């Protein structure tokens, strides 16, 4: 027996209302937890499945263990990077920006990396508008894995590279009396 028993009709209606609301709130709470757990399990299942498929693909196609390990490490690094940073391509609202606002955003993203070079410092000092156009139209981001060759000897350069994260090594190797240069990510 409860010490509080509704006697009047109003008290009974209020009691039924409170108990009904308690049931609804408890159901919503349990439902949100279940939904969150389901989402986490689904995400983990997807990543496990993709890892399994990658390893199976590499094995089925006879990919060497060394290359397979490099591919797996690179995928792990990319996934870790994506978990830490949000790439612009994932933010749909950035596509809504007006032209001038997008130019300003790109300038603030890329300008700090360019200002380490005397030529770009001079452009920024004397022609700020030109620097903004360079940042918004002429630059892109590329990612490389450890020991990737960025450019080999003999190929005409059509790009200029700015290292924003990591290290690059410029290697020369003698092959048949000719210097061979490679820029490698470290």
mmCIF file of C-alpha atoms in Angstrom:
data_model
loop_
_atom_site.group_PDB
_atom_site.id
_atom_site.type_symbol
_atom_site.label_atom_id
_atom_site.label_comp_id
_atom_site.label_asym_id
_atom_site.label_seq_id
_atom_site.Cartn_x
_atom_site.Cartn_y
_atom_site.Cartn_z
ATOM 1 C CA UNK A 1 0.000 0.000 0.000
ATOM 2 C CA UNK A 2 1.281 3.391 -0.988
ATOM 3 C CA UNK A 3 0.956 6.188 1.564
ATOM 4 C CA UNK A 4 -0.426 8.414 -1.227
ATOM 5 C CA UNK A 5 -3.581 7.087 -2.771
ATOM 6 C CA UNK A 6 -5.511 9.269 -5.168
ATOM 7 C CA UNK A 7 -9.048 9.620 -3.910
ATOM 8 C CA UNK A 8 -10.638 12.413 -5.900
ATOM 9 C CA UNK A 9 -11.263 12.160 -9.653
ATOM 10 C CA UNK A 10 -8.845 15.043 -10.306
ATOM 11 C CA UNK A 11 -6.126 13.282 -8.306
ATOM 12 C CA UNK A 12 -6.674 10.042 -10.232
ATOM 13 C CA UNK A 13 -6.513 11.866 -13.579
ATOM 14 C CA UNK A 14 -3.311 13.616 -12.490
ATOM 15 C CA UNK A 15 -1.810 10.300 -11.312
ATOM 16 C CA UNK A 16 -2.616 8.580 -14.638
ATOM 17 C CA UNK A 17 -1.174 11.562 -16.525
ATOM 18 C CA UNK A 18 2.104 11.545 -14.515
ATOM 19 C CA UNK A 19 2.526 7.789 -14.881
ATOM 20 C CA UNK A 20 1.812 7.978 -18.627
ATOM 21 C CA UNK A 21 4.360 10.781 -19.089
ATOM 22 C CA UNK A 22 6.908 8.805 -17.050
ATOM 23 C CA UNK A 23 6.392 5.816 -19.317
ATOM 24 C CA UNK A 24 6.759 7.963 -22.462
ATOM 25 C CA UNK A 25 9.953 9.640 -21.188
ATOM 26 C CA UNK A 26 11.486 6.333 -20.113
ATOM 27 C CA UNK A 27 10.661 4.839 -23.521
ATOM 28 C CA UNK A 28 12.260 7.816 -25.328
ATOM 29 C CA UNK A 29 15.362 7.553 -23.155
ATOM 30 C CA UNK A 30 15.786 3.819 -23.786
ATOM 31 C CA UNK A 31 15.091 4.348 -27.504
ATOM 32 C CA UNK A 32 17.793 7.027 -27.831
ATOM 33 C CA UNK A 33 20.356 4.824 -26.085
ATOM 34 C CA UNK A 34 19.411 1.878 -28.305
ATOM 35 C CA UNK A 35 19.670 4.043 -31.427
ATOM 36 C CA UNK A 36 23.085 5.374 -30.413
ATOM 37 C CA UNK A 37 24.421 1.904 -29.660
ATOM 38 C CA UNK A 38 23.056 0.617 -32.961
ATOM 39 C CA UNK A 39 24.797 3.441 -34.809
ATOM 40 C CA UNK A 40 28.115 2.696 -33.080
ATOM 41 C CA UNK A 41 27.818 -1.022 -33.819
ATOM 42 C CA UNK A 42 26.936 -0.302 -37.436
ATOM 43 C CA UNK A 43 29.936 1.982 -37.834
ATOM 44 C CA UNK A 44 32.284 -0.559 -36.244
ATOM 45 C CA UNK A 45 30.810 -3.325 -38.403
ATOM 46 C CA UNK A 46 31.340 -1.212 -41.541
ATOM 47 C CA UNK A 47 34.994 -0.506 -40.671
ATOM 48 C CA UNK A 48 35.631 -4.153 -39.798
ATOM 49 C CA UNK A 49 34.030 -5.263 -43.047
ATOM 50 C CA UNK A 50 36.081 -2.778 -45.084
ATOM 51 C CA UNK A 51 39.311 -3.884 -43.377
ATOM 52 C CA UNK A 52 38.443 -7.523 -44.068
ATOM 53 C CA UNK A 53 37.648 -6.741 -47.731
ATOM 54 C CA UNK A 54 40.893 -4.784 -48.148
ATOM 55 C CA UNK A 55 42.974 -7.650 -46.771
ATOM 56 C CA UNK A 56 41.070 -10.187 -48.882
ATOM 57 C CA UNK A 57 41.540 -8.056 -52.012
ATOM 58 C CA UNK A 58 45.278 -7.719 -51.413
ATOM 59 C CA UNK A 59 45.592 -11.471 -50.815
ATOM 60 C CA UNK A 60 43.477 -12.493 -53.831
ATOM 61 C CA UNK A 61 45.490 -10.295 -56.162
ATOM 62 C CA UNK A 62 48.852 -11.525 -54.910
ATOM 63 C CA UNK A 63 49.971 -8.166 -53.542
ATOM 64 C CA UNK A 64 53.297 -8.457 -51.723
ATOM 65 C CA UNK A 65 53.302 -8.282 -47.934
ATOM 66 C CA UNK A 66 55.405 -5.115 -48.003
ATOM 67 C CA UNK A 67 53.027 -3.223 -50.277
ATOM 68 C CA UNK A 68 50.010 -4.636 -48.452
ATOM 69 C CA UNK A 69 51.390 -3.382 -45.145
ATOM 70 C CA UNK A 70 52.019 0.076 -46.660
ATOM 71 C CA UNK A 71 48.472 0.203 -48.046
ATOM 72 C CA UNK A 72 47.013 -0.836 -44.685
ATOM 73 C CA UNK A 73 49.136 1.713 -42.788
ATOM 74 C CA UNK A 74 48.128 4.472 -45.202
ATOM 75 C CA UNK A 75 44.422 3.634 -44.847
ATOM 76 C CA UNK A 76 44.814 3.650 -41.044
ATOM 77 C CA UNK A 77 46.526 7.060 -41.179
ATOM 78 C CA UNK A 78 43.820 8.517 -43.436
ATOM 79 C CA UNK A 79 41.064 7.192 -41.164
ATOM 80 C CA UNK A 80 42.823 8.618 -38.111
ATOM 81 C CA UNK A 81 43.254 11.978 -39.853
ATOM 82 C CA UNK A 82 39.585 12.036 -40.880
ATOM 83 C CA UNK A 83 38.569 11.328 -37.299
ATOM 84 C CA UNK A 84 40.619 14.328 -36.108
ATOM 85 C CA UNK A 85 39.887 16.876 -38.836
ATOM 86 C CA UNK A 86 36.867 17.710 -40.944
ATOM 87 C CA UNK A 87 37.727 18.020 -44.650
ATOM 88 C CA UNK A 88 36.077 20.894 -46.520
ATOM 89 C CA UNK A 89 34.521 18.374 -48.930
ATOM 90 C CA UNK A 90 32.380 17.011 -46.071
ATOM 91 C CA UNK A 91 30.885 20.420 -45.197
ATOM 92 C CA UNK A 92 28.024 20.928 -47.652
ATOM 93 C CA UNK A 93 27.295 24.412 -46.317
ATOM 94 C CA UNK A 94 30.654 25.658 -47.639
ATOM 95 C CA UNK A 95 29.166 25.261 -51.133
ATOM 96 C CA UNK A 96 26.627 27.923 -50.198
ATOM 97 C CA UNK A 97 29.265 30.642 -49.735
ATOM 98 C CA UNK A 98 29.315 33.560 -52.123
ATOM 99 C CA UNK A 99 32.353 33.929 -54.395
ATOM 100 C CA UNK A 100 34.051 36.700 -52.369
ATOM 101 C CA UNK A 101 33.375 34.942 -49.065
ATOM 102 C CA UNK A 102 34.839 31.690 -50.425
ATOM 103 C CA UNK A 103 37.951 33.618 -51.626
ATOM 104 C CA UNK A 104 38.387 35.002 -48.097
ATOM 105 C CA UNK A 105 38.029 31.541 -46.566
ATOM 106 C CA UNK A 106 40.526 29.944 -48.970
ATOM 107 C CA UNK A 107 42.966 32.796 -48.323
ATOM 108 C CA UNK A 108 42.868 32.221 -44.587
ATOM 109 C CA UNK A 109 43.327 28.483 -45.092
ATOM 110 C CA UNK A 110 46.282 28.577 -47.510
ATOM 111 C CA UNK A 111 48.007 31.943 -47.030
ATOM 112 C CA UNK A 112 49.946 30.997 -43.874
ATOM 113 C CA UNK A 113 51.624 28.147 -45.773
ATOM 114 C CA UNK A 114 52.625 30.374 -48.685
ATOM 115 C CA UNK A 115 54.032 33.236 -46.623
ATOM 116 C CA UNK A 116 57.104 31.144 -45.775
ATOM 117 C CA UNK A 117 58.299 31.794 -49.349
ATOM 118 C CA UNK A 118 59.813 35.212 -50.155
ATOM 119 C CA UNK A 119 58.029 35.453 -53.529
ATOM 120 C CA UNK A 120 54.597 34.960 -52.008
ATOM 121 C CA UNK A 121 55.390 37.316 -49.123
ATOM 122 C CA UNK A 122 56.164 40.019 -51.716
ATOM 123 C CA UNK A 123 52.921 39.308 -53.612
ATOM 124 C CA UNK A 124 50.973 39.453 -50.361
ATOM 125 C CA UNK A 125 52.603 42.761 -49.404
ATOM 126 C CA UNK A 126 52.148 44.544 -52.742
ATOM 127 C CA UNK A 127 49.117 42.827 -54.328
ATOM 128 C CA UNK A 128 46.862 41.351 -51.654
ATOM 129 C CA UNK A 129 44.095 40.722 -54.230
ATOM 130 C CA UNK A 130 46.454 38.612 -56.368
ATOM 131 C CA UNK A 131 47.417 36.571 -53.305
ATOM 132 C CA UNK A 132 43.728 35.952 -52.545
ATOM 133 C CA UNK A 133 43.121 34.760 -56.116
ATOM 134 C CA UNK A 134 46.121 32.414 -55.936
ATOM 135 C CA UNK A 135 44.809 30.950 -52.674
ATOM 136 C CA UNK A 136 41.304 30.463 -54.022
ATOM 137 C CA UNK A 137 41.997 29.168 -57.545
ATOM 138 C CA UNK A 138 45.526 27.815 -57.886
ATOM 139 C CA UNK A 139 45.993 25.678 -54.789
ATOM 140 C CA UNK A 140 44.896 22.211 -53.784
ATOM 141 C CA UNK A 141 45.724 19.769 -51.032
ATOM 142 C CA UNK A 142 47.396 16.415 -51.690
ATOM 143 C CA UNK A 143 48.228 13.619 -49.277
ATOM 144 C CA UNK A 144 51.080 11.149 -49.634
ATOM 145 C CA UNK A 145 52.090 8.022 -47.788
ATOM 146 C CA UNK A 146 55.529 7.362 -46.358
ATOM 147 C CA UNK A 147 58.050 6.560 -49.130
ATOM 148 C CA UNK A 148 55.731 7.742 -51.931
ATOM 149 C CA UNK A 149 57.580 9.334 -54.829
ATOM 150 C CA UNK A 150 56.125 12.796 -55.281
ATOM 151 C CA UNK A 151 57.989 13.477 -58.525
ATOM 152 C CA UNK A 152 60.653 11.528 -60.437
ATOM 153 C CA UNK A 153 63.643 12.921 -62.324
ATOM 154 C CA UNK A 154 63.053 13.889 -65.913
ATOM 155 C CA UNK A 155 59.431 14.844 -65.559
ATOM 156 C CA UNK A 156 58.693 18.487 -66.232
ATOM 157 C CA UNK A 157 57.273 20.141 -63.181
ATOM 158 C CA UNK A 158 53.806 21.618 -63.464
ATOM 159 C CA UNK A 159 53.362 22.110 -59.730
ATOM 160 C CA UNK A 160 54.938 23.708 -56.720
ATOM 161 C CA UNK A 161 54.684 21.823 -53.422
ATOM 162 C CA UNK A 162 54.387 23.280 -49.936
ATOM 163 C CA UNK A 163 54.799 20.843 -47.076
ATOM 164 C CA UNK A 164 52.265 21.649 -44.383
ATOM 165 C CA UNK A 165 52.556 18.468 -42.318
ATOM 166 C CA UNK A 166 55.219 15.787 -42.191
ATOM 167 C CA UNK A 167 58.691 15.725 -43.754
ATOM 168 C CA UNK A 168 60.024 15.385 -47.277
ATOM 169 C CA UNK A 169 63.367 13.947 -48.288
ATOM 170 C CA UNK A 170 65.020 14.806 -51.597
ATOM 171 C CA UNK A 171 67.045 11.788 -52.721
ATOM 172 C CA UNK A 172 69.627 11.457 -55.442
ATOM 173 C CA UNK A 173 70.649 8.033 -56.687
ATOM 174 C CA UNK A 174 73.285 7.217 -59.291
ATOM 175 C CA UNK A 175 71.856 4.896 -61.951
ATOM 176 C CA UNK A 176 74.099 4.330 -64.923
ATOM 177 C CA UNK A 177 76.002 7.575 -64.368
ATOM 178 C CA UNK A 178 72.833 9.675 -64.157
ATOM 179 C CA UNK A 179 71.565 11.328 -61.000
ATOM 180 C CA UNK A 180 68.024 10.304 -60.211
ATOM 181 C CA UNK A 181 66.087 12.559 -57.873
ATOM 182 C CA UNK A 182 63.025 11.617 -55.900
ATOM 183 C CA UNK A 183 61.114 13.608 -53.369
ATOM 184 C CA UNK A 184 59.911 11.196 -50.722
ATOM 185 C CA UNK A 185 57.534 11.719 -47.850
ATOM 186 C CA UNK A 186 58.910 10.919 -44.410
#
